Coordinates of C-alpha atoms in Angstrom, one line a residue:
X1029 CA 0.4 -0.1 0.0
X1030 CA 1.0 3.4 -0.6
X1031 CA 0.2 6.4 1.8
X1032 CA 1.0 9.9 0.5
X1033 CA 2.1 12.9 3.6
X1034 CA 5.4 15.1 5.0
X1035 CA 7.1 15.4 7.5
X1036 CA 7.2 18.7 9.5
X1037 CA 9.8 19.9 7.1
X1038 CA 7.1 19.9 4.4
X1039 CA 8.3 17.7 2.1
X1040 CA 5.7 15.9 0.3
X1041 CA 6.4 12.3 0.1
X1042 CA 5.2 8.7 -0.6
X1043 CA 6.1 5.5 0.9
X1044 CA 5.5 2.1 -0.1
X1045 CA 4.4 -0.3 2.5
X1046 CA 4.5 -4.8 2.1
X1047 CA 0.9 -5.3 3.4
X1048 CA 2.4 -8.9 4.7
X1049 CA 5.8 -7.3 6.7
X1050 CA 4.5 -3.6 7.9
X1051 CA 7.2 -3.3 10.3
X1052 CA 9.3 -0.8 8.0
X1053 CA 8.7 0.6 4.6
X1054 CA 10.1 -0.7 1.4
X1055 CA 10.8 2.6 -0.3
X1056 CA 10.0 6.2 0.5
X1057 CA 10.2 8.7 -2.0
X1058 CA 10.9 12.7 -1.7
X1059 CA 8.7 14.1 -4.1
X1060 CA 9.1 18.0 -3.0
X1061 CA 8.8 20.9 -0.2
X1062 CA 5.1 21.8 -0.6
X1063 CA 2.4 22.8 1.9
X1064 CA -0.1 21.5 -0.3
X1065 CA -2.1 17.8 0.2
X1066 CA -1.1 15.2 -2.8
X1067 CA -4.1 13.5 -4.4
X1068 CA -3.4 9.5 -5.0
X1069 CA -4.7 7.7 -7.5
X1070 CA -3.8 4.2 -8.7
X1071 CA -4.5 2.7 -11.9
X1072 CA -3.8 -1.4 -10.9
X1073 CA -4.1 -2.2 -15.3
X1074 CA -0.7 -0.3 -15.9
X1075 CA 0.2 0.0 -12.5
X1076 CA 1.0 3.6 -12.5
X1077 CA 0.3 5.7 -9.1
X1078 CA -1.0 9.4 -10.1
X1079 CA 0.2 12.2 -7.7
X1080 CA -2.1 15.3 -7.8
X1081 CA -0.6 18.3 -5.8
X1082 CA -3.7 20.7 -4.4
X1083 CA -2.9 23.7 -4.8
X1084 CA -0.6 23.7 -7.5
X1085 CA -0.8 22.3 -11.1
X1086 CA 1.1 19.0 -11.2
X1087 CA 0.5 15.9 -11.6
X1088 CA 3.7 13.3 -11.0
X1089 CA 3.0 9.9 -12.1
X1090 CA 5.1 6.7 -11.3
X1091 CA 5.3 3.3 -12.3
X1092 CA 4.9 0.7 -9.1
X1093 CA 6.9 -2.4 -9.8
X1094 CA 7.5 -5.5 -7.7
X1095 CA 11.1 -5.0 -7.0
X1096 CA 13.7 -3.0 -6.1
X1097 CA 14.0 0.5 -6.7
X1098 CA 9.8 -0.6 -6.2
X1099 CA 8.5 2.8 -8.7
X1100 CA 10.1 4.9 -11.1
X1101 CA 9.1 8.4 -12.2
X1102 CA 7.3 8.4 -15.6
X1103 CA 6.9 12.1 -15.8
X1104 CA 5.0 14.8 -14.3
X1105 CA 2.0 17.0 -15.9
X1106 CA 2.8 20.6 -15.4
X1107 CA 0.6 23.5 -15.3
X1108 CA 0.2 27.2 -13.7
X1109 CA -3.1 27.2 -12.7
X1110 CA -3.5 25.9 -9.4
X1111 CA -5.9 22.3 -8.6
X1112 CA -8.7 22.8 -6.2
X1113 CA -10.2 18.9 -6.3
X1114 CA -9.1 15.7 -9.0
X1115 CA -11.5 12.9 -10.2
X1116 CA -10.1 10.1 -12.1
X1117 CA -13.1 8.9 -14.7
X1118 CA -13.7 5.2 -14.5
X1119 CA -11.1 3.3 -17.3
X1120 CA -14.5 2.4 -20.1
X1121 CA -14.4 6.1 -20.4
X1122 CA -11.1 6.2 -22.4
X1123 CA -10.7 6.0 -26.2
X1124 CA -8.9 3.0 -27.3
X1125 CA -8.0 3.9 -30.0
X1126 CA -5.9 7.2 -29.4
X1127 CA -4.1 4.5 -26.6
X1128 CA -6.0 6.2 -23.5
X1129 CA -5.3 4.9 -20.7
X1130 CA -6.5 7.0 -18.0
X1131 CA -8.7 10.6 -17.6
X1132 CA -9.2 12.8 -14.7
X1133 CA -11.3 15.9 -14.2
X1134 CA -9.1 18.5 -12.8
X1135 CA -11.3 20.9 -10.8
X1136 CA -9.7 24.8 -11.0
X1137 CA -11.2 28.1 -9.2
X1138 CA -13.7 28.2 -12.3
X1139 CA -13.6 25.3 -14.5
X1140 CA -13.4 21.9 -14.6
X1141 CA -10.6 20.4 -17.1
X1142 CA -10.4 17.2 -18.6
X1143 CA -6.6 16.0 -18.4
X1144 CA -6.0 12.8 -20.7
X1145 CA -3.0 10.5 -20.5
X1146 CA -2.5 8.4 -23.0
X1147 CA 0.2 5.6 -24.0
X1148 CA 2.7 6.4 -27.0
X1149 CA 2.1 3.4 -29.4
X1150 CA 2.9 3.0 -33.2
X1151 CA 0.3 0.2 -33.8
X1152 CA -3.1 1.3 -34.4
X1153 CA -4.2 -2.3 -33.5
X1154 CA -6.2 -2.9 -30.2
X1155 CA -3.0 -1.9 -27.7
X1156 CA -4.6 -5.4 -24.7
X1157 CA -1.4 -5.4 -22.6
X1158 CA -2.2 -1.9 -21.3
X1159 CA -6.5 -2.2 -21.6
X1160 CA -7.3 -5.6 -20.0
X1161 CA -11.3 -5.7 -19.4
X1162 CA -12.3 -3.3 -17.1
X1163 CA -15.4 -2.7 -14.3
X1164 CA -18.2 -2.2 -16.8
X1165 CA -20.6 0.1 -14.2
X1166 CA -22.7 -2.5 -14.1
X1167 CA -23.5 -3.9 -10.4
X1168 CA -23.0 -7.9 -10.4
X1169 CA -24.9 -8.4 -7.2
X1170 CA -28.5 -6.7 -5.7
X1171 CA -28.1 -5.3 -2.6
X1172 CA -30.2 -7.8 -0.6
X1173 CA -28.5 -10.4 -2.2
X1174 CA -25.3 -9.3 -0.6
X1175 CA -26.8 -8.5 2.4
X1176 CA -27.6 -12.2 2.4
X1177 CA -24.1 -13.3 2.2
X1178 CA -23.5 -14.0 -1.7
X1179 CA -20.3 -11.9 -3.2
X1180 CA -19.9 -11.7 -7.0
X1181 CA -16.9 -10.8 -8.6
X1182 CA -17.3 -7.6 -10.4
X1183 CA -19.2 -7.3 -14.0
X1184 CA -16.6 -6.4 -16.5
X1185 CA -16.5 -5.1 -20.1
X1186 CA -13.9 -5.6 -23.0
X1187 CA -12.3 -2.3 -23.6
X1188 CA -11.3 -3.6 -27.3
X1189 CA -14.0 -1.3 -29.7
X1190 CA -14.4 -4.0 -31.6
X1191 CA -16.1 -6.0 -28.2
X1192 CA -17.9 -3.0 -26.7
X1193 CA -21.0 -3.0 -26.3
X1194 CA -22.9 0.3 -28.3
X1195 CA -23.9 1.8 -24.5
X1196 CA -20.4 2.0 -23.6
X1197 CA -20.7 -0.9 -20.9
X1198 CA -23.1 1.3 -18.2
X1199 CA -26.7 -1.3 -20.0
X1200 CA -29.6 0.5 -18.8
X1201 CA -28.1 2.8 -16.0
X1202 CA -29.8 6.4 -16.5
X1203 CA -27.6 9.6 -16.8
X1204 CA -27.8 12.5 -14.4
X1205 CA -30.3 15.0 -15.8
X1206 CA -30.0 18.6 -14.2
X1207 CA -33.2 20.0 -12.7
X1208 CA -35.7 21.4 -15.6
X1209 CA -33.5 19.0 -17.8
X1210 CA -35.2 16.6 -20.3

């Protein structure tokens, strides 16, 4: 697991811990010196940790690996517009034809800005290695069944555009309608 925070010197950092051996972290990475809180987001499909700084416009992203050195800085998204909040969209919102692996919605003081993260590839073919089946957005269980003790695996959908349902995987779920909307 990967908690984020800072010591008294305000050096933002994250630590990687082995959940089976919690007496000492396996890795500690200092990021920078700033007062803003880090908002962590993890993409388990590509093993990337995104760290968005509240109050600054930067997003750093790291590949998390199973052996030393445990993490690699991939890149940093830099912006001069401060971030007030961040949300990661579901994987099914990504455009796999553009190798878009994650989309974030960045809350600024007067706008919500979509940020797209892609992995450059030369081929136009579907990239199965970076797009395993994703959560479909459909419930895999009813509340009554779950409270009754039934445990179901999450409902998944293919990210391959040739195999994706026309509704994007959301099924019969109704979208949000603004008050007064149709």
